[in-house]
XYZ file of C-alpha atoms in Angstrom:
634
model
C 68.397 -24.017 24.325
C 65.843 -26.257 22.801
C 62.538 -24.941 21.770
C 59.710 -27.553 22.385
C 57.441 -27.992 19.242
C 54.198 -26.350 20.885
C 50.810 -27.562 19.560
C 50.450 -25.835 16.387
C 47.003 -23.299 16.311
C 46.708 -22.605 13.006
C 44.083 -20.491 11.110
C 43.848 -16.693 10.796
C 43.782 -16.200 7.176
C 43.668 -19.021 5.059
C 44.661 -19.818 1.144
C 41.050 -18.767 0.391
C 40.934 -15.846 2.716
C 43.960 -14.896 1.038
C 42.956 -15.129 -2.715
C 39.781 -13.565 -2.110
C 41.984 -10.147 -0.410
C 43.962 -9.919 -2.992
C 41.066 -10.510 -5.910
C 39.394 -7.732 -4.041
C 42.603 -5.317 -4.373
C 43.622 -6.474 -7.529
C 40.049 -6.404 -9.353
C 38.499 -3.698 -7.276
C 40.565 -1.338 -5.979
C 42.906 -1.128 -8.385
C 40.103 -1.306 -10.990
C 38.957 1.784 -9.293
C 41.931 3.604 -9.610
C 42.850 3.287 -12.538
C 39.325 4.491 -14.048
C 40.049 7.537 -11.750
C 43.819 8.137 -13.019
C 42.709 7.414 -16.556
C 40.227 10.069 -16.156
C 43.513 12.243 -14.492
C 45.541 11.345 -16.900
C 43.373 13.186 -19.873
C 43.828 16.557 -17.915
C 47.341 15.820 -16.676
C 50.152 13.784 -17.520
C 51.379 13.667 -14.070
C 48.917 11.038 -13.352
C 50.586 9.029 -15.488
C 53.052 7.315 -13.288
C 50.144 6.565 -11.024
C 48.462 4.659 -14.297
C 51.587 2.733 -14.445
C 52.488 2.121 -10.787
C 48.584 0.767 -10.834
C 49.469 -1.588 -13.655
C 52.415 -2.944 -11.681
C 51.089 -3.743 -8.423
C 47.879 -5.757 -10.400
C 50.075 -7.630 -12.360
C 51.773 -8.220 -9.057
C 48.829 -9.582 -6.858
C 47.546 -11.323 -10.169
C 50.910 -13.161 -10.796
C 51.382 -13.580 -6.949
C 52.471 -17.176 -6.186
C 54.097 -18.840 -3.743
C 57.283 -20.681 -4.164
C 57.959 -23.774 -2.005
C 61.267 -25.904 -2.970
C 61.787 -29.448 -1.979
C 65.326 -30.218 -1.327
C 67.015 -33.171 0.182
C 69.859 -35.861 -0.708
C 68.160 -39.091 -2.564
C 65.883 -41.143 -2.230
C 64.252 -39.117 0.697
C 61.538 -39.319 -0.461
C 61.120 -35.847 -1.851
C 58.807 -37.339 -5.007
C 56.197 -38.976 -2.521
C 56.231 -35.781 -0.472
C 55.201 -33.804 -3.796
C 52.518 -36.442 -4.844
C 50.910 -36.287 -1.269
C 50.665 -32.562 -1.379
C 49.347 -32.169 -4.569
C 47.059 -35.487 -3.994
C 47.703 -37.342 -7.275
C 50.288 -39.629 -8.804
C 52.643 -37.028 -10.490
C 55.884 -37.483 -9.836
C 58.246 -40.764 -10.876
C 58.743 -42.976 -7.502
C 61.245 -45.256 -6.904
C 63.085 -47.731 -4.749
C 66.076 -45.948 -5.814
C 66.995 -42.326 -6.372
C 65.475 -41.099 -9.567
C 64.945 -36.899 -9.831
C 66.996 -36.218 -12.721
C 65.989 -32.357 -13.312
C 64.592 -29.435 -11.614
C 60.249 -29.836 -11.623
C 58.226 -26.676 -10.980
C 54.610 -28.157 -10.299
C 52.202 -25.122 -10.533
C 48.266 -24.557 -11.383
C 47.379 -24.322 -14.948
C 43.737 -23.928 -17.040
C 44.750 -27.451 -18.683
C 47.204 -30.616 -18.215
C 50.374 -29.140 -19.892
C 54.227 -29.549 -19.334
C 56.791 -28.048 -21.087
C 60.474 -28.958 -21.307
C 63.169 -25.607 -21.105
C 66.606 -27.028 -22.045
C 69.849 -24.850 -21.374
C 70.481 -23.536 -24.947
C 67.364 -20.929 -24.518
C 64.621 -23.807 -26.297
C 61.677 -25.491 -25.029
C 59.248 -28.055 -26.061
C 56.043 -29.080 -25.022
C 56.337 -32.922 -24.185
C 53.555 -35.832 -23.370
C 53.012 -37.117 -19.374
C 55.716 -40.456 -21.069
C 57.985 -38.013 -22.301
C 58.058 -36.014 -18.921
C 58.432 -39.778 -16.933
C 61.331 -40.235 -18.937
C 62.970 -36.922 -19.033
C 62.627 -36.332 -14.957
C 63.798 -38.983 -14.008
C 67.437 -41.141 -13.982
C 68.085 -43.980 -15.773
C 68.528 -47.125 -13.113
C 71.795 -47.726 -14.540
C 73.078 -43.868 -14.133
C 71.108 -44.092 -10.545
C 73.162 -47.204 -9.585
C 76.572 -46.166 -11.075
C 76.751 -42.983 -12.733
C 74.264 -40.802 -11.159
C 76.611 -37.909 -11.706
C 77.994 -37.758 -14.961
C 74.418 -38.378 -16.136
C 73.323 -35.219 -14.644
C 76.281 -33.257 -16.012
C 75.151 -34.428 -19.131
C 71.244 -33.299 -19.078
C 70.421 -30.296 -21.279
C 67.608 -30.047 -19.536
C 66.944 -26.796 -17.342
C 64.043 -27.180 -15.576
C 60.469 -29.299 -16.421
C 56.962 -26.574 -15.923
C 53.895 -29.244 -15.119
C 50.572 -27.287 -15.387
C 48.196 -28.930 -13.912
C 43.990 -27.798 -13.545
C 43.541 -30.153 -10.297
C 46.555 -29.988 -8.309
C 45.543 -29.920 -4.534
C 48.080 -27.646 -3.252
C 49.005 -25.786 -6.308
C 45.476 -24.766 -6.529
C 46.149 -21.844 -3.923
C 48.746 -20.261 -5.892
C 51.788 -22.881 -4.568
C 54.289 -23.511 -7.047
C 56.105 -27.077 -5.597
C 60.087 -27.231 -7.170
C 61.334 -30.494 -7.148
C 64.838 -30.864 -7.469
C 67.565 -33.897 -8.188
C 69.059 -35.071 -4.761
C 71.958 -32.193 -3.773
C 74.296 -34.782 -2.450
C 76.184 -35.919 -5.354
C 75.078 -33.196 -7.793
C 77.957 -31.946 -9.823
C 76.402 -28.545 -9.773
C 75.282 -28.683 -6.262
C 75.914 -24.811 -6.161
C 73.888 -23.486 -9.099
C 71.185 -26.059 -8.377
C 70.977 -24.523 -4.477
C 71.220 -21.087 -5.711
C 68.335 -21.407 -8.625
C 66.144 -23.215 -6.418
C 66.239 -20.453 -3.604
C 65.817 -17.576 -6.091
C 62.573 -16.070 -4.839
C 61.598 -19.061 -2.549
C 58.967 -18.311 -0.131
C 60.082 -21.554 2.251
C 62.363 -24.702 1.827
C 61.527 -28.030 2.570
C 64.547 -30.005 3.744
C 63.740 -33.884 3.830
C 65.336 -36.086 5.861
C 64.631 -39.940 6.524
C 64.195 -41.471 9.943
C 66.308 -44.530 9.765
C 69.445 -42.150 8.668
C 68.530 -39.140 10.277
C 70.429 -36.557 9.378
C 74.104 -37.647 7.723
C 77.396 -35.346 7.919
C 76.160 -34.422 4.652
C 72.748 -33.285 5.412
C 74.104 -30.980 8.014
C 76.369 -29.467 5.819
C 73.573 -28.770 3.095
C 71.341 -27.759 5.966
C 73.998 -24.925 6.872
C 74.696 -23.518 3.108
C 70.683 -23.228 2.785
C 70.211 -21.496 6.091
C 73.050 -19.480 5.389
C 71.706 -18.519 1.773
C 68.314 -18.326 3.363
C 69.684 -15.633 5.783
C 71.169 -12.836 3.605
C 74.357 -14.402 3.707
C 74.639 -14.556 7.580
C 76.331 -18.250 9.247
C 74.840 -17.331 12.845
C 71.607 -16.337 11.679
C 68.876 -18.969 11.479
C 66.516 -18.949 8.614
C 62.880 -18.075 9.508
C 61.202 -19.830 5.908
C 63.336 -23.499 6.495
C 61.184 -26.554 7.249
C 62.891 -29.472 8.520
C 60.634 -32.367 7.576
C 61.735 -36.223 9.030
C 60.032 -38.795 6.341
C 59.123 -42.585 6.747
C 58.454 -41.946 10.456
C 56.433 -45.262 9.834
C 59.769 -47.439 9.749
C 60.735 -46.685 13.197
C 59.413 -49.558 15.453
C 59.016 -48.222 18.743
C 57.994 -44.907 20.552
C 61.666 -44.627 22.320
C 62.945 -44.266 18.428
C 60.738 -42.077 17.251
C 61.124 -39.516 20.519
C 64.882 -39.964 19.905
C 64.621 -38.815 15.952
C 62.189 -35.867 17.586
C 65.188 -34.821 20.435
C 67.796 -35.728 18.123
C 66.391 -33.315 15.431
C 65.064 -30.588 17.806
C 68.456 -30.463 19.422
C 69.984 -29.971 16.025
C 67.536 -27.276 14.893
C 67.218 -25.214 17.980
C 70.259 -26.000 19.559
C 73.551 -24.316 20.923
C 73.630 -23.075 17.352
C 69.610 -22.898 16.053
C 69.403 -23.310 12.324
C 65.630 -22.004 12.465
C 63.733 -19.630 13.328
C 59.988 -19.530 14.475
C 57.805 -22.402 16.110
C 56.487 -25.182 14.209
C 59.450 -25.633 11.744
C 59.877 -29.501 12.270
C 57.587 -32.198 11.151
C 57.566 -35.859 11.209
C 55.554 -37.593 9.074
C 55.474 -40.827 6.112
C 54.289 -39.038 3.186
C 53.854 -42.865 1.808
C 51.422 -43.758 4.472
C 49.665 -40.388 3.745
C 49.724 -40.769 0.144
C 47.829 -43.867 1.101
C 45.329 -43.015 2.979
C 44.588 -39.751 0.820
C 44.008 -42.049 -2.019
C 42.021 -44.660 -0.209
C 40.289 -42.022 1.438
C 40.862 -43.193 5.068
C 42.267 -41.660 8.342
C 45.838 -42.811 10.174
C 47.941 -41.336 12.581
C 50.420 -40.269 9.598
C 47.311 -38.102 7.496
C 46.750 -36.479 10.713
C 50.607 -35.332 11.470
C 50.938 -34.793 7.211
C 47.679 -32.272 7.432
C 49.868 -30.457 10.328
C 52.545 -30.451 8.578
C 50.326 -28.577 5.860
C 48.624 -26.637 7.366
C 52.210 -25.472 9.366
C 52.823 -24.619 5.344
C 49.893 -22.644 5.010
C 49.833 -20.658 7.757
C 53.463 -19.684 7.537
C 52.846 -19.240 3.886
C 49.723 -17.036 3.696
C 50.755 -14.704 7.590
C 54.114 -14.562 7.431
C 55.160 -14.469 3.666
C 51.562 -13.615 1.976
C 50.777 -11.517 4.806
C 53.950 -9.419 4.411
C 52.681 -8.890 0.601
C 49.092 -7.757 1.456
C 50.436 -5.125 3.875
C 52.925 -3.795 1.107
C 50.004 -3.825 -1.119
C 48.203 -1.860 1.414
C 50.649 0.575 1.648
C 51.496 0.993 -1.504
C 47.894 1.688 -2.319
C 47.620 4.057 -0.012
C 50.613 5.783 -1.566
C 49.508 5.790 -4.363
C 46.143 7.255 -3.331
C 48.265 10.118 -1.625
C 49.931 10.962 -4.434
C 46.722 11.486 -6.470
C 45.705 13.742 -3.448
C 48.901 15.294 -4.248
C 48.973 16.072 -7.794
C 45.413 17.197 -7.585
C 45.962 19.324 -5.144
C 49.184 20.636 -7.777
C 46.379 20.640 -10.341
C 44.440 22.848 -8.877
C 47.743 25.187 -8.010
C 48.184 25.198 -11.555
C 44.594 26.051 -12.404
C 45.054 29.153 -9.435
C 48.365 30.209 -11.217
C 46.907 30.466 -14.500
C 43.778 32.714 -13.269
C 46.736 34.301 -11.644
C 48.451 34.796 -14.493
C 45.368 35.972 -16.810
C 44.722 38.465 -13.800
C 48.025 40.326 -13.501
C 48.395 40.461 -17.500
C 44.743 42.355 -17.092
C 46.281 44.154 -14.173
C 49.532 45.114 -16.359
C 47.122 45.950 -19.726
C 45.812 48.735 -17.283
C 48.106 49.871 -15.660
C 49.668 50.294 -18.821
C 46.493 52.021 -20.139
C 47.191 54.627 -17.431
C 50.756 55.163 -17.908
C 50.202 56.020 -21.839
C 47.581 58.289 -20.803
C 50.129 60.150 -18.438
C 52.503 59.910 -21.324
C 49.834 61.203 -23.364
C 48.966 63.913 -21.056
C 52.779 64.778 -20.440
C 53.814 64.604 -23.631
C 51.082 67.161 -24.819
C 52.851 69.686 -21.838
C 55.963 68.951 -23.175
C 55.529 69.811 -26.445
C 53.273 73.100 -25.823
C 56.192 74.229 -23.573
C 58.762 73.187 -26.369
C 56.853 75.106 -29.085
C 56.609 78.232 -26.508
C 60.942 77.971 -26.541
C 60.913 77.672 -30.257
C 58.230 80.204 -31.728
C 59.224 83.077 -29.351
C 62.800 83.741 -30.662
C 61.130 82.158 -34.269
C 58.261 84.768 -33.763
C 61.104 88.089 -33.459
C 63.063 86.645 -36.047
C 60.323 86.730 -38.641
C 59.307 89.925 -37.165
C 62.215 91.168 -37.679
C 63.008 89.882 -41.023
C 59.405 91.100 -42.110
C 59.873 94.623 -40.932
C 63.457 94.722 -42.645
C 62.077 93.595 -45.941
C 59.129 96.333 -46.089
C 61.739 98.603 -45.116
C 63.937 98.376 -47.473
C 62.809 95.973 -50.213
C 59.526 95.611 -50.806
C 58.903 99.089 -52.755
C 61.766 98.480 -54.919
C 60.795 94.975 -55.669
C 57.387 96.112 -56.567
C 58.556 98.849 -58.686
C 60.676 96.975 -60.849
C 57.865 94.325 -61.062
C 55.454 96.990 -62.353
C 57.452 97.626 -65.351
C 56.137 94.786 -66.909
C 52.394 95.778 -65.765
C 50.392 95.915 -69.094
C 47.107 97.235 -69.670
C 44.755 97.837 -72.993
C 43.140 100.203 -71.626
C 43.390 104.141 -72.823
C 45.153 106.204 -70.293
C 42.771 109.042 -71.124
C 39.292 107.877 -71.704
C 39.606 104.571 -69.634
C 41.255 105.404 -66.996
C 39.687 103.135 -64.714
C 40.124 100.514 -66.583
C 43.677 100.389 -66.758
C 43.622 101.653 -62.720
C 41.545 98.183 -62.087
C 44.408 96.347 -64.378
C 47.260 97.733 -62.379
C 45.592 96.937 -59.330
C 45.680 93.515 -60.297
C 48.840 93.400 -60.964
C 49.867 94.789 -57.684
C 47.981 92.084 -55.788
C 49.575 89.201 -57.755
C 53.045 90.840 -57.340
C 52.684 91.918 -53.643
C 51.554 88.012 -52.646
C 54.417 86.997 -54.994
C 56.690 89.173 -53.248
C 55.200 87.734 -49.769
C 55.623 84.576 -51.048
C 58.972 85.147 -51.556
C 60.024 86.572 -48.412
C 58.087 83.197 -46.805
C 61.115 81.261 -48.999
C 63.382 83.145 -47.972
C 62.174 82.564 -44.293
C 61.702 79.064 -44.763
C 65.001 77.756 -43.422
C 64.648 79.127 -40.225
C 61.100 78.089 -39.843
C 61.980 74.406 -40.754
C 64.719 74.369 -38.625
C 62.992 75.353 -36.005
C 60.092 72.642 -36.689
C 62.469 70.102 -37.480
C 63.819 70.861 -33.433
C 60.457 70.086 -32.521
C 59.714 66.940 -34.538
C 63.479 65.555 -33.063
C 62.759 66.117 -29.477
C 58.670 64.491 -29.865
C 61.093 61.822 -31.749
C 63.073 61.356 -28.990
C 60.504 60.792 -26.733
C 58.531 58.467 -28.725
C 61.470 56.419 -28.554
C 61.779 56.216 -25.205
C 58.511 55.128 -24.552
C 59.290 52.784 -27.276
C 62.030 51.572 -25.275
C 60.126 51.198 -21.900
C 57.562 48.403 -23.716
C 54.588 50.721 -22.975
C 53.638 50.145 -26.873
C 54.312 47.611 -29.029
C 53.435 50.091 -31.943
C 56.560 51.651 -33.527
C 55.315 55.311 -32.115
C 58.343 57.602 -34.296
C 56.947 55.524 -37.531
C 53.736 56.344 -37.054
C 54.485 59.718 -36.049
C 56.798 60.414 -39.613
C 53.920 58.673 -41.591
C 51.222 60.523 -40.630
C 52.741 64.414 -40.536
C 54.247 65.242 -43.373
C 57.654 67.610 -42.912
C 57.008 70.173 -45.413
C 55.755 73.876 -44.258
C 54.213 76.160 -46.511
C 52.636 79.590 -46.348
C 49.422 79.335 -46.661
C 49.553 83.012 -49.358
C 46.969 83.774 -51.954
C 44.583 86.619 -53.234
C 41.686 85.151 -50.858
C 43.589 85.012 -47.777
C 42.223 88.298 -46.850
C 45.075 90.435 -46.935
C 43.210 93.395 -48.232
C 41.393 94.873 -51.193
C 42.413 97.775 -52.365
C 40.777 98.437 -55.249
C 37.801 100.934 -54.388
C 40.441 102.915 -52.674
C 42.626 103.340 -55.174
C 39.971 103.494 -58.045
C 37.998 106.694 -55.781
C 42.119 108.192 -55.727
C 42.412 108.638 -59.520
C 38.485 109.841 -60.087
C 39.668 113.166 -57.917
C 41.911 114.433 -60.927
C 43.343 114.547 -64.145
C 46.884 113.268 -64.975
C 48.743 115.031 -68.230
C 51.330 113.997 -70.161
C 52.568 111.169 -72.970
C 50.757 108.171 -72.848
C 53.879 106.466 -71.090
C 54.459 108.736 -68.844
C 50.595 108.425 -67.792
C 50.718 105.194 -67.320
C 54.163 105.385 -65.064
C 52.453 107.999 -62.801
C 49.555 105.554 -62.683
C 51.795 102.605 -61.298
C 53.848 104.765 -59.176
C 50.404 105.905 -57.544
C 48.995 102.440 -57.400
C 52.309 101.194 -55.747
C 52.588 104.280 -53.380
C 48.130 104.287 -52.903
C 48.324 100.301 -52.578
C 51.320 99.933 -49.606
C 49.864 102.745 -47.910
C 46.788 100.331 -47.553
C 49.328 97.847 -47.271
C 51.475 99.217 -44.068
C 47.798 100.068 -42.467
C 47.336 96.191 -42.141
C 50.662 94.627 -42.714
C 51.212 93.586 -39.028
C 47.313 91.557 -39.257
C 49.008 89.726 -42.747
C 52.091 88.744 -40.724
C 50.006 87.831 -38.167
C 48.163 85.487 -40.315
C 50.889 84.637 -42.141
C 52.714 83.563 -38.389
C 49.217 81.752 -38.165
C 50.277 79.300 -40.268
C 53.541 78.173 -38.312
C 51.488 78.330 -34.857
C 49.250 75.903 -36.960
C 52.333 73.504 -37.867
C 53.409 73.679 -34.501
C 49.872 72.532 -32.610
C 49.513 69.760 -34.935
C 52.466 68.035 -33.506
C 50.426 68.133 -30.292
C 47.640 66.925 -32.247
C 49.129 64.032 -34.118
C 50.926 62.979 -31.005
C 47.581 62.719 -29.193
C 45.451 61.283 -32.064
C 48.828 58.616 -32.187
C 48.810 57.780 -28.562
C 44.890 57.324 -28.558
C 45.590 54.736 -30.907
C 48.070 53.271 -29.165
C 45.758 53.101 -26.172
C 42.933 51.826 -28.061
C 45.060 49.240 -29.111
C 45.878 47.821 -25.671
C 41.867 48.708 -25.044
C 41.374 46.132 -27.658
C 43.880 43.628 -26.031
C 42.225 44.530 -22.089
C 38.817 43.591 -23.869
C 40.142 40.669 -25.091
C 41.828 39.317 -22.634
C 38.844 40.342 -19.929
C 37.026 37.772 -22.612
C 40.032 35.284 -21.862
C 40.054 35.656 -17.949
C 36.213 34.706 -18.145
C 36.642 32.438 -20.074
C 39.277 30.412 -18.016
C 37.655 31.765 -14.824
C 34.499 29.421 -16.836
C 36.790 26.402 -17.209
C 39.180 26.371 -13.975
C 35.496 26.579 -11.416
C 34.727 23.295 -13.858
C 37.716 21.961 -13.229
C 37.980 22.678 -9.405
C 34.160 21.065 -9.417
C 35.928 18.305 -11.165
C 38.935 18.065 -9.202
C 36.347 17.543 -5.828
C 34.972 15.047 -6.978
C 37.767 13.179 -8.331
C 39.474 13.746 -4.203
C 35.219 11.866 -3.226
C 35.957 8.978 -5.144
C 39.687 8.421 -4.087
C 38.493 8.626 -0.358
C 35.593 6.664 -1.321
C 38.642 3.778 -2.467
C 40.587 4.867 0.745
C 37.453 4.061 2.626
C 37.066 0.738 0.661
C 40.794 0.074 1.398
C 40.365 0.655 5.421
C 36.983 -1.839 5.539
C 39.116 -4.822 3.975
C 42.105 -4.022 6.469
C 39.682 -4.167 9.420
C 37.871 -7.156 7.687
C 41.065 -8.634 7.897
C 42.290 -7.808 11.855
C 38.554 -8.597 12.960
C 39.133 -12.383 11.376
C 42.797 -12.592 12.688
C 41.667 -11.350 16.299
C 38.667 -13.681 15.743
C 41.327 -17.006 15.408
């Protein structure tokens, strides 16, 4: 089925329309963004792939161009094609073939070419040097047109050029040698399609379309397609030169059927309206130089602006949208880690709130500790001091049984007084008295030794099992504070009676003294002074046994005191403990205000950084309808 060539309509978006889109995306909205990511970026390095995926996509609409190859057999005419799209004398023509290397023609800030040569090197080279180097000598053309080209070290020729009419829109023109006899016919077809935008096959009208064209015309729509032999190729022009040497109207309607029925036929090598052109890019050439009108400028600026409008709406186009969506991704994903900023800034108040939560609750379990400990203990030391308390009763009534008056009589053989038995009397009473005092809290002193065993035992029980528990709360992380350390520093083991002649264990000197004023004693002046010491011993623990059970009670004082200042050290230790993790609540309450402070900043922040990226959403969406309102417009 053949598909007439309908009268082209072009417009929509033009070369212009399209710089000036992708200017404002590139320059603006990307501008934009990145000043917002940057800003990002400084709080969170998640934003950083959004910096960089920024970067790419300017680069890509600044470096955008499009790619339009020139292929044909020789001496199509491919070098006056290029000259009358870019309006100026450029390339070599001709009456025979002449391309001897691949030509990129492409916009540049100045007049500049620059030879690249297979072995990696490249030279910049003068407009005589580039005449020479692109083109075939006459003989090689004539005879040896393809060892010649095996021969060129030459890769491909870059002409920068300020005032290049096409090439001004971002068009980059590739000229290459004629395909037909190239000994590298492959590698020349596959470089020169390598990110092509559309190919311009050029045939003559006088030898329209040669076995050999055909074939060529089937390995680029093949390549063009993805690899696919039934697939036409949607970016393949088929362009019929030198129109202008066909005499009549019957020939040049038979090169249009002929060429239609080839393209669109049985087997259609393109795809899309508006993919064939007939033109004589001499006769244009012409007339753009001299600056007049023909039939042949009118069907070449169809032909161009076919180019245009395929190039800009259905390559360029294809680019803007991508760069529309990608934007908008991009946008999303700032949405997106924002929003995980702000989950982060949550999770850390979070965070700051349950270690406050855990400092108190941990406050409260030490003071149950505390307060169980304390119950613990008092009914520990109730287990221990009541069998203690008999023992030492027991051991206390034994020992003024059936020691202590023995004890103190052999002590008072060594009592000495100067005093004279007969005329101071009193005198060596008060001395003896003395003596019975220092040798009765001796001999109390000594029964607390011998006692001692069993009352450290006892203590040491105590000490083990507060020990014990320590430990375990030790264990459980309630305090970081080692608790039995502190405990064994600050109580020191030893127990002592607390025995001396101000302890108020009685005074029994006026008793005694008032005893020995009622009579006279008679006898040698030892014997006197035995009867004295037996009566002081026998006066002084009758006093004694009156009030011996208030000593032992105040002697027992002593290990009740031991005992309650376990409870007392425990709970001083404990308080410290607790003001400890006071100190840490206090500080961290400081801490939880102070990032409380910083994440409302941040969140304040964080709204207005999801403002502006609407604002560029917003700035996106009025291009994109700017866009469909001039593409519905046309």
């Amino acid at each position: 089925m053949i598909l007439p060539q309908s009268k082209p309509q072009y417009s929509i978006l033009s070369f212009s329309d399209f710089q000036k889109y992708k200017e404002k995306l590139s320059d603006d909205i990307c501008s934009q963004l990145d000043e917002i990511f940057k800003d990002c970026s400084q709080r969170d390095q998640d934003f950083n792939p959004l910096l960089s995926e920024i970067v790419q996509l300017r680069q890509k609409l600044q470096s955008q161009q499009f790619r339009l190859s020139i292929v044909g057999e020789f001496s199509r005419g491919k070098s006056t094609l290029i000259n009358a799209l870019v309006g100026e004398q450029i390339q070599p023509v001709r009456a025979i073939a002449c391309s001897g290397a691949i030509t990129v023609l492409k916009h540049g800030s100045k007049k500049r070419i620059v030879c690249h040569y297979k072995n990696g090197q490249k030279k910049e080279v003068s407009f005589e040097e580039y005449l020479s180097l692109a083109t075939l000598s006459k003989e090689a053309a004539r005879k040896h047109r393809s060892d010649e080209l095996a021969r060129s070290q030459i890769e491909e020729i870059i002409f920068e050029h300020p005032n290049l009419e096409f090439c001004q829109n971002g068009v980059e023109i590739v000229d290459s040698p004629g395909l037909n006899e190239h000994p590298e016919r492959a590698t020349i077809t596959q470089k020169l399609l390598k990110n092509t935008d559309a190919v311009i096959f050029l045939t003559f009208a006088s030898a329209l379309l040669s076995e050999t064209e055909r074939e060529l015309i089937d390995e680029l729509k093949e390549q063009l397609s993805g690899g696919s032999k039934q697939e036409p190729a949607r970016n393949l022009f088929i362009v019929v030169n030198k129109m202008d040497d066909l005499d009549s109207d019957e020939d040049r309607q038979d090169v249009k059927d002929s060429v239609e029925e080839f393209a669109y036929g049985e087997y259609p090598v393109l795809a899309g309206q508006n993919r064939i052109h007939f033109i004589s890019a001499k006769a244009a050439l012409e007339a753009k130089c001299n600056n007049n009108r023909n039939d042949y400028i009118d069907s070449f600026e169809e032909f161009t602006k076919s180019l245009e409008y395929f190039l800009i709406n259905e390559r360029g186009n294809t680019e803007l949208n991508y760069s529309f969506v990608k934007l908008g991704e991009i946008i999303q994903n700032g949405w997106f880690f924002l929003d995980e900023y702000e989950v982060k800034l949550n999770q850390n108040t979070k965070n700051t709130e349950t270690k406050q939560q855990a400092l108190i609750e941990q406050i409260g379990e030490l003071s149950g500790q505390s307060v169980r400990l304390e119950i613990l203990i008092k009914r520990w030391i109730k287990e221990l001091e009541i069998p203690l308390r008999k023992q030492l009763k027991s051991s206390w009534n034994k020992w003024i049984r059936l020691s202590l008056f023995d004890d103190l009589k052999e002590k008072s053989k060594k009592w000495e007084s100067d005093g004279d038995v007969v005329w101071k009397q009193e005198e060596v009473v008060e001395d003896y008295t003395d003596k019975f005092k220092d040798d009765l809290i001796n001999a109390i002193i000594e029964w607390g030794q011998q006692n001692k065993n069993s009352i450290d035992f006892n203590i040491k029980s105590l000490d083990d099992r507060i020990l014990n528990e320590l430990k375990s709360l030790g264990s459980s992380k309630l305090s970081s504070v080692n608790l039995e350390k502190v405990f064994l520093q600050q109580l020191p083991y030893e127990f002592k009676f607390k025995v001396d002649k101000k302890a108020g264990y009685g005074d029994f000197l006026p008793w005694i003294g008032t005893l020995f004023f009622v009579g006279l004693l008679f006898g040698s002046d030892d014997s006197i002074r035995n009867q004295i010491r037996e009566e002081v011993i026998k006066k002084g623990l009758e006093q004694f046994y009156k009030i011996q059970s208030t000593i032992f009670q105040k002697l027992y004082e002593t290990v009740t005191i031991t005992f309650e200042t376990r409870i007392e050290r425990v709970k001083e230790i404990m308080t410290q403990v607790m003001n400890g993790v006071q100190a840490d609540l206090d500080n961290q309450d400081k801490e939880y205000k102070k990032i409380l402070r910083f994440c409302e900043a941040e969140k304040a922040w964080i709204y207005q950084k999801r403002q502006e990226l609407e604002q560029v959403q917003n700035n996106i969406d009025v291009i994109i309808q700017n866009k469909k309102t001039i593409e519905h417009e046309h």
